[in-house]
Coordinates of C-alpha atoms and ligand atoms in Angstrom, one line a residue:
Chain A
M1 CA -3.0 -18.3 -32.4
A2 CA -0.4 -17.7 -29.8
V3 CA -1.4 -15.2 -27.2
L4 CA 1.9 -15.3 -25.4
Q5 CA 5.2 -15.7 -27.2
L6 CA 8.7 -16.0 -25.8
E7 CA 11.5 -15.7 -28.3
D8 CA 15.1 -16.7 -27.4
I9 CA 14.7 -15.5 -23.8
T10 CA 17.9 -15.3 -21.9
Q11 CA 18.4 -14.2 -18.3
E12 CA 21.7 -13.8 -16.6
F13 CA 22.3 -13.1 -13.0
G14 CA 26.0 -12.2 -12.7
G15 CA 27.7 -15.2 -14.1
L16 CA 24.6 -17.5 -13.8
R17 CA 22.6 -18.2 -16.8
A18 CA 19.1 -18.8 -15.3
L19 CA 17.5 -19.0 -18.7
D20 CA 19.1 -19.8 -22.0
L21 CA 17.4 -19.1 -25.3
V22 CA 14.0 -20.3 -24.3
N23 CA 11.2 -20.3 -26.8
L24 CA 7.5 -20.7 -25.9
A25 CA 4.2 -20.2 -27.7
V26 CA 1.1 -20.3 -25.5
D27 CA -2.2 -20.6 -27.4
E28 CA -5.4 -18.8 -26.4
Q29 CA -7.4 -20.5 -23.7
Q30 CA -4.8 -23.2 -23.3
I31 CA -3.7 -24.6 -20.0
F32 CA 0.0 -24.7 -20.4
G33 CA 2.3 -26.3 -17.9
I34 CA 5.9 -25.6 -17.2
I35 CA 7.8 -28.2 -15.2
G36 CA 11.4 -28.9 -14.3
P37 CA 13.7 -29.5 -11.3
N38 CA 14.4 -26.9 -8.6
G39 CA 16.3 -23.9 -9.9
A40 CA 15.4 -24.7 -13.5
G41 CA 14.3 -21.1 -14.1
K42 CA 10.5 -21.5 -14.0
T43 CA 9.8 -18.6 -11.5
T44 CA 12.4 -16.5 -13.3
L45 CA 10.4 -17.0 -16.5
F46 CA 7.3 -15.7 -14.7
N47 CA 9.2 -12.7 -13.4
I48 CA 10.3 -11.9 -16.9
I49 CA 6.8 -12.1 -18.3
T50 CA 5.4 -9.9 -15.5
G51 CA 8.0 -7.2 -15.8
I52 CA 9.9 -7.9 -12.5
Y53 CA 13.0 -8.8 -14.4
R54 CA 14.2 -7.3 -17.7
P55 CA 15.5 -10.2 -19.8
T56 CA 19.1 -10.1 -20.9
G57 CA 18.1 -11.2 -24.3
G58 CA 15.1 -12.1 -26.4
K59 CA 11.5 -10.9 -26.7
V60 CA 8.3 -11.3 -24.7
I61 CA 5.2 -10.7 -26.8
F62 CA 1.7 -10.7 -25.4
K63 CA -1.0 -10.1 -28.0
D64 CA 0.4 -7.1 -29.7
H65 CA 2.5 -5.8 -26.8
L66 CA 6.2 -6.1 -26.4
L67 CA 6.6 -6.7 -22.7
N68 CA 10.4 -6.5 -22.4
N69 CA 10.5 -3.0 -20.9
M70 CA 7.1 -2.8 -19.4
S71 CA 6.7 -2.2 -15.6
P72 CA 4.9 -4.8 -13.6
W73 CA 1.8 -2.6 -12.9
N74 CA 1.5 -2.0 -16.6
V75 CA 1.8 -5.7 -17.4
A76 CA -1.0 -6.3 -14.9
R77 CA -3.2 -3.6 -16.6
I78 CA -3.0 -5.2 -20.0
G79 CA -4.4 -8.3 -18.6
I80 CA -1.8 -10.6 -17.1
G81 CA -2.5 -11.7 -13.5
R82 CA -0.3 -13.9 -11.4
T83 CA 0.2 -15.7 -8.1
F84 CA 3.4 -16.1 -6.2
Q85 CA 5.3 -19.3 -5.3
N86 CA 6.2 -17.7 -1.9
I87 CA 2.8 -16.4 -1.1
R88 CA 2.5 -12.6 -1.2
L89 CA -0.7 -11.5 0.3
F90 CA -1.6 -8.2 2.0
N91 CA -1.4 -9.8 5.4
K92 CA -3.0 -7.1 7.5
L93 CA -5.9 -6.5 5.1
S94 CA -9.1 -8.6 5.2
V95 CA -9.6 -11.4 2.7
L96 CA -12.2 -9.1 1.1
D97 CA -9.8 -6.2 0.8
N98 CA -7.1 -8.4 -0.7
V99 CA -9.4 -9.2 -3.6
R100 CA -10.7 -5.7 -3.9
V101 CA -7.1 -4.4 -4.2
G102 CA -6.7 -7.0 -7.0
S103 CA -9.1 -5.1 -9.1
H104 CA -7.1 -1.9 -8.9
G105 CA -5.7 -2.3 -12.4
V106 CA -9.1 -2.3 -14.0
G107 CA -10.5 0.5 -11.8
K108 CA -10.7 4.1 -12.8
S109 CA -11.6 6.2 -9.7
G110 CA -9.1 9.0 -9.2
F111 CA -8.2 11.1 -6.2
W112 CA -11.2 13.4 -6.2
G113 CA -13.6 10.7 -6.9
C114 CA -12.2 8.7 -4.0
I115 CA -12.0 11.5 -1.5
L116 CA -15.4 13.0 -2.3
G117 CA -17.3 9.8 -3.1
L118 CA -18.5 11.1 -6.5
P119 CA -21.2 9.1 -8.3
G120 CA -18.8 7.3 -10.7
E121 CA -16.7 6.2 -7.8
R122 CA -19.7 4.8 -5.9
R123 CA -20.9 2.9 -8.9
E124 CA -17.5 1.4 -9.3
E125 CA -17.2 0.5 -5.6
K126 CA -20.6 -1.4 -5.9
A127 CA -19.4 -3.3 -8.9
I128 CA -16.1 -4.2 -7.2
I129 CA -18.0 -5.5 -4.1
E130 CA -20.2 -7.7 -6.3
Q131 CA -17.3 -9.0 -8.3
T132 CA -15.3 -9.6 -5.2
E133 CA -18.1 -11.6 -3.5
K134 CA -18.5 -13.8 -6.6
L135 CA -14.8 -14.5 -6.7
L136 CA -14.7 -15.3 -3.0
E137 CA -17.6 -17.7 -3.5
L138 CA -15.8 -19.3 -6.4
V139 CA -12.6 -20.0 -4.4
G140 CA -14.6 -21.0 -1.3
L141 CA -13.5 -18.1 1.0
Y142 CA -16.7 -16.2 1.2
D143 CA -17.3 -17.1 4.8
K144 CA -13.8 -16.0 5.7
R145 CA -14.1 -12.6 4.0
W146 CA -13.6 -10.6 7.3
E147 CA -10.5 -12.5 8.4
Y148 CA -7.0 -11.0 8.0
A149 CA -5.2 -12.7 5.2
D150 CA -2.5 -14.0 7.5
N151 CA -5.0 -15.8 9.6
L152 CA -5.8 -18.2 6.7
A153 CA -4.5 -21.7 6.4
Y154 CA -1.9 -22.3 3.7
G155 CA -4.2 -23.8 1.1
E156 CA -6.7 -21.0 1.7
Q157 CA -4.0 -18.4 1.2
R158 CA -3.1 -20.0 -2.2
R159 CA -6.7 -19.8 -3.3
L160 CA -7.0 -16.2 -2.1
E161 CA -4.0 -15.4 -4.3
I162 CA -5.9 -16.9 -7.2
A163 CA -9.0 -14.8 -6.4
R164 CA -7.0 -11.7 -6.1
A165 CA -5.3 -12.3 -9.5
M166 CA -8.8 -13.0 -11.0
A167 CA -10.0 -9.6 -9.8
L168 CA -7.9 -8.1 -12.5
K169 CA -10.1 -9.8 -15.1
P170 CA -6.9 -11.1 -16.8
S171 CA -6.8 -12.8 -20.1
L172 CA -3.6 -14.6 -19.1
L173 CA -3.2 -16.1 -15.6
L174 CA 0.2 -17.2 -14.3
L175 CA 0.1 -19.7 -11.4
D176 CA 3.4 -20.4 -9.7
E177 CA 3.1 -23.7 -7.8
P178 CA -0.5 -23.2 -6.7
A179 CA -0.7 -26.7 -5.2
A180 CA 2.4 -26.4 -3.0
G181 CA 1.5 -27.2 0.6
M182 CA -2.0 -28.5 -0.2
N183 CA -3.3 -31.9 0.8
S184 CA -4.8 -34.2 -1.8
T185 CA -8.4 -33.1 -1.3
E186 CA -7.4 -29.5 -1.7
K187 CA -5.4 -30.5 -4.8
T188 CA -8.4 -32.1 -6.4
E189 CA -10.5 -29.0 -5.6
L190 CA -7.8 -26.8 -7.0
M191 CA -7.8 -28.8 -10.2
D192 CA -11.5 -28.3 -10.6
L193 CA -11.1 -24.6 -9.9
I194 CA -8.5 -24.2 -12.5
W195 CA -10.6 -26.0 -15.1
K196 CA -13.6 -24.0 -14.1
I197 CA -11.8 -20.7 -14.4
R198 CA -10.5 -21.5 -17.8
N199 CA -13.8 -22.8 -19.1
D200 CA -16.1 -20.2 -17.6
M201 CA -13.9 -17.1 -18.1
H202 CA -12.1 -18.1 -21.3
L203 CA -8.7 -17.3 -20.2
T204 CA -5.3 -18.7 -20.8
I205 CA -3.4 -20.3 -18.0
L206 CA 0.3 -20.8 -17.6
L207 CA 1.0 -23.2 -14.7
V208 CA 4.2 -24.0 -12.9
E209 CA 3.8 -27.0 -10.7
H210 CA 5.8 -29.9 -9.2
D211 CA 2.8 -32.1 -8.7
M212 CA 3.0 -34.4 -11.7
N213 CA -0.5 -35.9 -11.2
L214 CA -2.0 -32.4 -11.4
V215 CA 0.1 -31.2 -14.3
M216 CA -0.5 -34.3 -16.4
N217 CA -4.2 -34.2 -15.7
I218 CA -4.9 -30.6 -16.4
C219 CA -2.4 -29.3 -18.9
E220 CA -2.9 -29.5 -22.6
E221 CA 0.7 -28.7 -23.4
I222 CA 3.8 -28.9 -21.3
A223 CA 7.2 -27.4 -21.6
V224 CA 10.1 -28.8 -19.6
L225 CA 13.0 -26.6 -18.3
D226 CA 16.3 -27.9 -17.1
Y227 CA 19.1 -25.7 -16.0
G228 CA 17.5 -22.8 -17.9
R229 CA 17.1 -24.7 -21.1
K230 CA 13.9 -25.9 -22.6
I231 CA 14.5 -29.6 -23.2
A232 CA 11.0 -30.7 -24.3
D233 CA 7.6 -29.3 -25.3
G234 CA 4.5 -31.2 -26.1
S235 CA 1.3 -33.0 -24.9
P236 CA 1.3 -34.7 -21.6
E237 CA 1.6 -38.1 -23.3
E238 CA 4.7 -36.9 -25.3
I239 CA 6.3 -35.5 -22.2
K240 CA 5.7 -38.6 -20.1
N241 CA 7.5 -40.7 -22.8
D242 CA 10.3 -38.3 -23.6
E243 CA 13.7 -39.9 -22.9
R244 CA 15.5 -36.7 -21.8
V245 CA 12.6 -35.6 -19.5
I246 CA 12.5 -39.0 -17.8
Q247 CA 16.3 -38.8 -17.3
S248 CA 16.5 -35.3 -16.0
Y249 CA 13.3 -34.9 -14.1
L250 CA 10.5 -37.5 -14.1
G251 CA 12.9 -40.3 -13.4
A252 CA 14.0 -38.6 -10.3
E253 CA 10.4 -38.4 -9.1
A254 CA 9.5 -42.0 -9.8
Chain B
M1 CA -17.8 31.6 19.7
D2 CA -14.2 31.6 21.1
A3 CA -15.0 34.4 23.4
L4 CA -18.1 32.5 24.6
L5 CA -16.1 29.4 25.1
S6 CA -13.4 31.1 27.1
Q7 CA -16.1 32.2 29.6
Y8 CA -16.9 28.6 30.4
I9 CA -13.6 26.9 29.8
D10 CA -10.3 27.7 31.5
P11 CA -8.1 29.3 28.8
Y12 CA -5.4 26.8 29.7
Y13 CA -7.6 23.9 28.7
L14 CA -8.9 25.7 25.7
R15 CA -5.3 26.1 24.6
I16 CA -4.6 22.4 25.0
L17 CA -7.8 21.6 23.1
M18 CA -6.6 23.8 20.2
L19 CA -3.2 22.1 20.2
I20 CA -4.8 18.7 20.2
G21 CA -6.9 19.7 17.2
I22 CA -3.8 21.0 15.3
N23 CA -1.8 18.0 16.2
I24 CA -4.6 15.7 14.9
I25 CA -4.5 17.4 11.5
L26 CA -0.7 17.1 11.4
A27 CA -0.6 13.5 12.6
L28 CA -3.3 12.4 10.2
G29 CA -1.1 13.8 7.4
L30 CA 1.8 11.7 8.6
N31 CA -0.4 8.7 9.1
L32 CA -1.3 8.8 5.4
I33 CA 2.4 8.7 4.5
T34 CA 3.9 6.4 7.1
G35 CA 1.0 4.6 8.8
V36 CA -1.1 3.8 5.7
T37 CA 1.4 3.8 2.9
G38 CA 4.3 2.6 4.9
Q39 CA 6.8 5.2 3.8
L40 CA 8.8 6.2 6.9
S41 CA 9.0 10.0 7.0
M42 CA 11.0 11.6 9.8
G43 CA 10.7 15.2 8.5
H44 CA 7.0 16.0 8.8
A45 CA 7.8 19.1 10.8
G46 CA 9.7 20.5 7.9
F47 CA 6.6 20.5 5.8
M48 CA 4.7 22.0 8.7
S49 CA 7.2 24.9 8.8
L50 CA 6.7 25.5 5.1
G51 CA 3.0 26.0 5.8
A52 CA 3.6 28.1 8.9
Y53 CA 6.1 30.5 7.3
T54 CA 4.3 30.8 4.0
S55 CA 0.9 31.6 5.6
A56 CA 2.5 33.9 8.2
I57 CA 4.4 35.9 5.6
L58 CA 1.4 36.1 3.3
S59 CA -0.9 37.4 6.0
M60 CA 1.6 39.7 7.8
Q61 CA 3.6 41.2 5.0
L62 CA 1.4 40.9 2.0
G63 CA -2.0 41.5 3.7
C64 CA -3.5 38.3 2.3
P65 CA -6.8 37.3 3.8
F66 CA -6.3 34.6 6.5
F67 CA -8.1 31.7 4.6
L68 CA -6.1 32.4 1.5
S69 CA -2.8 32.4 3.5
L70 CA -3.8 29.2 5.2
L71 CA -4.6 27.5 1.9
A72 CA -1.4 28.8 0.2
G73 CA 0.7 27.5 3.1
A74 CA -0.8 24.1 2.7
A75 CA -0.4 24.2 -1.1
M76 CA 3.3 25.2 -0.7
A77 CA 3.9 22.2 1.6
A78 CA 2.1 20.0 -0.9
L79 CA 4.2 21.3 -3.8
F80 CA 7.4 20.6 -1.9
G81 CA 6.1 17.2 -0.9
F82 CA 5.4 16.5 -4.6
F83 CA 8.8 17.5 -5.9
I84 CA 10.7 15.9 -3.1
G85 CA 8.6 12.8 -3.3
I86 CA 9.3 12.1 -6.9
P87 CA 13.0 11.3 -6.5
T88 CA 13.0 10.1 -2.9
L89 CA 10.1 7.7 -2.8
R90 CA 12.1 5.3 -4.9
L91 CA 14.2 4.8 -1.9
E92 CA 13.3 2.3 0.7
G93 CA 12.9 2.2 4.5
D94 CA 16.0 3.6 6.2
Y95 CA 17.1 5.6 3.2
L96 CA 13.8 7.4 2.9
A97 CA 13.9 8.2 6.6
M98 CA 17.4 9.7 6.3
V99 CA 16.5 11.8 3.3
T100 CA 13.4 13.2 5.0
I101 CA 15.4 14.1 8.1
G102 CA 17.9 15.8 5.9
F103 CA 15.3 17.7 3.9
A104 CA 13.6 19.0 7.1
E105 CA 17.0 20.1 8.3
I106 CA 17.6 22.0 5.1
I107 CA 14.3 23.8 5.5
R108 CA 15.1 24.6 9.1
V109 CA 18.5 26.0 8.2
F110 CA 16.9 27.9 5.3
F111 CA 14.5 29.7 7.6
L112 CA 17.3 30.4 10.1
N113 CA 18.8 32.5 7.3
F114 CA 15.6 33.8 5.7
E115 CA 15.3 37.5 6.1
P116 CA 11.5 37.9 5.7
G117 CA 11.1 35.2 8.3
G118 CA 13.1 37.0 10.9
K119 CA 16.0 34.5 10.7
A120 CA 16.7 32.8 14.0
V121 CA 14.5 35.2 15.9
G122 CA 11.5 34.1 14.0
M123 CA 8.3 36.0 13.3
S124 CA 6.1 37.5 15.9
G125 CA 2.9 39.5 15.7
I126 CA 1.2 37.0 13.5
P127 CA -2.6 37.7 13.6
Q128 CA -4.3 35.2 15.8
N129 CA -6.9 34.2 13.4
T130 CA -7.0 30.5 14.3
T131 CA -10.1 29.9 16.3
F132 CA -11.3 27.0 18.2
L133 CA -14.3 26.6 15.9
L134 CA -12.0 26.7 12.8
V135 CA -9.6 24.1 14.1
W136 CA -12.2 21.6 15.1
T137 CA -14.3 22.2 11.9
L138 CA -11.2 21.4 9.9
V139 CA -10.5 18.4 12.1
I140 CA -13.9 17.0 11.3
I141 CA -13.5 17.7 7.6
V142 CA -10.0 16.1 7.5
V143 CA -11.2 13.1 9.4
V144 CA -14.2 12.6 7.2
L145 CA -12.3 13.0 3.9
N146 CA -9.5 10.8 5.2
A147 CA -11.9 8.0 6.2
K148 CA -13.5 8.2 2.8
L149 CA -10.2 8.1 1.0
L150 CA -8.9 5.1 3.0
N151 CA -12.1 3.2 2.2
S152 CA -11.7 3.6 -1.6
R153 CA -9.8 2.3 -4.5
L154 CA -6.8 4.5 -3.8
G155 CA -6.9 4.1 0.0
R156 CA -6.8 0.3 -0.4
A157 CA -3.9 0.7 -2.8
F158 CA -2.0 2.7 -0.2
Y159 CA -2.4 -0.1 2.4
A160 CA -1.4 -2.6 -0.3
I161 CA 1.8 -0.8 -0.9
R162 CA 2.6 -0.9 2.8
E163 CA 1.8 -4.6 3.0
N164 CA 3.5 -5.9 -0.1
E165 CA 4.9 -3.8 -2.9
I166 CA 5.5 -6.5 -5.4
A167 CA 2.0 -7.9 -5.0
A168 CA 0.6 -4.4 -5.2
E169 CA 2.3 -3.9 -8.6
A170 CA 1.1 -7.2 -9.8
S171 CA -2.4 -5.9 -9.0
G172 CA -1.8 -3.0 -11.4
I173 CA -0.9 -0.4 -8.8
N174 CA 1.6 2.2 -10.0
T175 CA 3.4 2.2 -6.6
T176 CA 5.7 5.2 -7.3
R177 CA 2.8 7.4 -8.4
L178 CA 0.6 6.5 -5.4
K179 CA 3.5 7.0 -2.9
V180 CA 4.0 10.5 -4.3
L181 CA 0.2 11.1 -4.0
A182 CA 0.2 10.0 -0.4
F183 CA 3.3 12.1 0.3
T184 CA 1.8 15.1 -1.4
A185 CA -1.6 14.8 0.4
G186 CA 0.2 14.2 3.8
S187 CA 2.4 17.2 3.2
F188 CA -0.7 19.3 2.4
L189 CA -2.1 18.5 5.9
A190 CA 1.3 19.3 7.4
G191 CA 1.2 22.7 5.8
L192 CA -2.4 23.2 6.9
G193 CA -1.5 22.3 10.5
G194 CA 1.5 24.6 10.2
G195 CA -0.6 27.5 9.1
L196 CA -3.1 27.0 11.9
Y197 CA -0.3 26.7 14.4
A198 CA 1.4 30.0 13.2
H199 CA -1.9 31.9 13.4
Y200 CA -2.6 30.5 16.8
M201 CA 0.8 30.8 18.5
Y202 CA 1.3 34.4 17.5
F203 CA 5.0 33.8 17.0
I204 CA 7.1 31.1 15.3
R205 CA 10.8 30.2 15.2
P206 CA 12.7 27.8 13.1
Q207 CA 13.5 25.6 16.1
D208 CA 9.7 25.0 16.7
F209 CA 9.9 22.7 13.6
G210 CA 13.0 20.8 14.3
F211 CA 13.7 17.1 14.4
M212 CA 12.1 16.7 17.8
K213 CA 8.8 17.9 16.4
S214 CA 8.9 15.4 13.6
I215 CA 9.6 12.6 16.1
E216 CA 6.8 13.8 18.3
L217 CA 4.4 13.6 15.3
L218 CA 5.7 10.2 14.3
N219 CA 5.2 9.0 17.9
M220 CA 1.5 10.0 17.7
V221 CA 1.1 7.8 14.6
V222 CA 3.1 4.9 16.0
L223 CA 1.5 5.0 19.5
G224 CA -2.1 5.1 18.2
G225 CA -1.6 2.5 15.6
M226 CA -0.1 2.7 12.1
G227 CA -2.7 3.4 9.5
S228 CA -5.6 3.7 11.9
I229 CA -7.5 7.0 12.0
P230 CA -9.0 6.5 15.5
G231 CA -5.5 5.3 16.6
T232 CA -3.8 8.5 15.2
I233 CA -6.4 10.6 16.9
L234 CA -5.9 8.8 20.2
G235 CA -2.1 9.1 19.8
S236 CA -2.4 12.8 19.2
V237 CA -4.5 13.3 22.2
I238 CA -2.3 11.3 24.5
L239 CA 1.0 12.9 23.3
T240 CA -0.4 16.4 23.5
L241 CA -1.7 15.9 27.0
L242 CA 1.3 14.0 28.4
P243 CA 3.9 16.8 28.0
E244 CA 1.5 19.1 29.7
M245 CA 1.2 16.7 32.6
L246 CA 4.9 16.1 32.6
R247 CA 5.8 19.8 32.6
V248 CA 7.3 19.5 36.1
V249 CA 9.8 16.9 34.8
A250 CA 10.4 18.6 31.5
E251 CA 14.1 17.5 31.3
Y252 CA 13.1 13.9 31.4
R253 CA 10.5 14.1 28.6
L254 CA 12.8 12.5 26.0
L255 CA 13.6 9.7 28.4
F256 CA 10.0 9.2 29.0
Y257 CA 9.1 9.1 25.3
G258 CA 11.8 6.6 24.7
A259 CA 10.6 4.4 27.5
L260 CA 7.0 4.7 26.3
L261 CA 7.9 3.6 22.8
V262 CA 9.9 0.6 24.1
I263 CA 7.1 -0.5 26.3
L264 CA 4.7 -0.1 23.4
M265 CA 6.9 -2.2 21.1
I266 CA 6.8 -5.0 23.6
F267 CA 3.2 -5.0 24.5
R268 CA 1.4 -3.6 21.6
P269 CA 3.7 -3.7 18.6
N270 CA 0.9 -2.5 16.3
G271 CA 0.1 0.5 18.4
L272 CA -2.8 1.1 20.8
L273 CA -5.5 0.7 18.2
G274 CA -3.5 -0.7 15.4
D275 CA -4.7 -4.3 15.9
V276 CA -8.1 -3.6 17.2
R277 CA -10.1 -5.7 14.8
V278 CA -12.7 -3.5 13.3
Y279 CA -13.7 -6.6 11.4
D280 CA -14.7 -8.4 14.6
I281 CA -17.2 -5.7 15.3
K282 CA -18.4 -5.4 11.8
K283 CA -18.8 -9.2 11.4
K284 CA -21.6 -9.1 13.9
F285 CA -23.6 -6.7 11.8
A286 CA -22.7 -8.0 8.4
R287 CA -25.6 -9.6 6.6
K288 CA -25.4 -12.0 3.7
K289 CA -25.0 -9.4 1.1
V290 CA -22.8 -6.6 2.1
G291 CA -23.9 -3.2 0.9
S292 CA -22.2 -0.5 2.8
W293 CA -19.5 -0.8 5.4
Q294 CA -16.3 0.8 6.4
S295 CA -12.9 -0.2 5.4
S296 CA -10.0 -1.8 7.2
N297 CA -8.7 -0.3 10.5
Ligands
LIG301 N1 17.2 -12.3 -8.5 C1 18.1 -13.3 -8.7 N2 19.4 -13.1 -8.5 C2 20.3 -14.1 -8.7 N3 20.0 -15.3 -9.0 C3 18.6 -15.6 -9.2 C4 17.6 -14.6 -9.0 N4 16.4 -15.2 -9.2 C5 16.7 -16.4 -9.5 N5 18.0 -16.7 -9.5 C6 18.6 -18.0 -9.8 O1 18.1 -18.5 -11.0 C7 17.9 -19.9 -11.0 C8 16.5 -20.2 -11.3 O2 15.7 -19.9 -10.2 P1 14.1 -20.0 -10.3 O3 13.6 -19.4 -9.0 O4 13.6 -19.4 -11.5 O5 13.9 -21.6 -10.3 P2 12.6 -22.4 -10.3 O6 12.6 -23.2 -11.5 O7 11.4 -21.5 -10.0 O8 12.8 -23.4 -9.0 P3 11.8 -23.9 -7.9 O9 11.2 -25.1 -8.5 O10 12.7 -24.2 -6.8 O11 10.9 -22.8 -7.6 C9 18.4 -20.3 -9.6 O12 19.7 -20.8 -9.7 C10 18.3 -19.1 -8.8 O13 19.2 -19.1 -7.7
LIG302 MG1 10.0 -21.3 -8.6

């Protein structure tokens, strides 16, 4: 069953049609890849799903929610976590605090609880610390937990973004070019990490990535965007052998 | 207590200590708004005047008990903070700064024409109920609650809004709501400080709460280190003491402030304590499993 469904999504910026009648159906616990040349509209698609843009036309449906007019923080609270292509960390907060902020959307403590340290708040804080430490171990940043986020290396920052998104306990995780700027060892580790997250935590992953090796290895289904249009959709094998895809995208890479 | 103190401490120094305490409360309020949450407010003195006038009128003209007047003054400032925050906190950076300046000016002009407040002459004969003990007890309470708040779910969200609003929203933070909360809480402290000030100074005038006072408070936060409680305290101490020391060259105070800020921007752009890494100290004590520890800054 599709957990995320995009129906005839269109996005216009002034005269530019960044997305043109795009349809997608992402199944539960699938790793779904979106590929395409620069400027194809991949990030725009993520921004529409997460409420940053309101689509000009079409529908975004997640479980039984219509996301079209939902604000980003609301989208996060119903279980959609994301990372950013141009890394957006809380630079002057520690690695630990970055992940702790990530759990905001599933937290409950209010003003009086926070200011007076009421029992419920303390219990929640303890649970958050435990979860945060687990996530930092998972992404291999536990030893760096006291560092400021902007002191981390590029690849570490990307993994921190994943840990922060996971703190939301999302059922759908959107990763926007998580391997960008990583070396090949890091990429292999990232691949393992994505697998592990999906298998252990049973979530659905939507992945935008330019690294074809990673995409073909890890994704169960792939959609190809070109100039805002979806030109193909299928298994990695089908995509590799699709004439239009080879012409417009893969050919250029080879 | 105060009588006892004045036997041992020169009243001049006692006065400075009182002003330091009041300024710490005021500046911690602004730190919450500007230092922690990153919303540049340049009208903090306007909220201070709301607290000062409200509490003074209540205790002088309506015979309200001091504590009630003080609380009502703070609540009045918080109420205005709340209703002004809702529309304006959608604005960003410079716009917010301008709107807060404008709002503080409106309040000042209002009090200039406000009959019960004595118009331009101001109010005098306010009972001097603000004691040394009260000010410093409140300072301690405010510091403790502030520290607790900043090391909590909401406090971390405030910092996150300052650091990156889009990422904060992607973490489920309702940024508009929390900005209004920070603004309301910060205004409450401004009103509280204003009430203490009025009941200490004996008399208040609209020009005590003008643009210069707002800038002075902002300087305390910036000098000490945006978002840092120890930094804000240090900034309040320094900037309360300096003018006293510079009394002889009073005309050049503004010049001096300006120069100070420029030097600060060059050598310590994050403020005196803003980039003191509390983490570096903490790391040394951190064991494998972390149980209790204090938050950032
Ligand atoms: N806010 C915006 N305003 C105007 N144009 C925009 C905006 N956001 C995206 N675009 C345009 O929409 C098109 C798609 O951009 P998008 O960032 O989605 O591409 P992408 O597929 O993510 O590319 P890349 O692989 O380089 O990340 C581009 O032409 C871009 O310039
Ligand atoms: Mg992109």
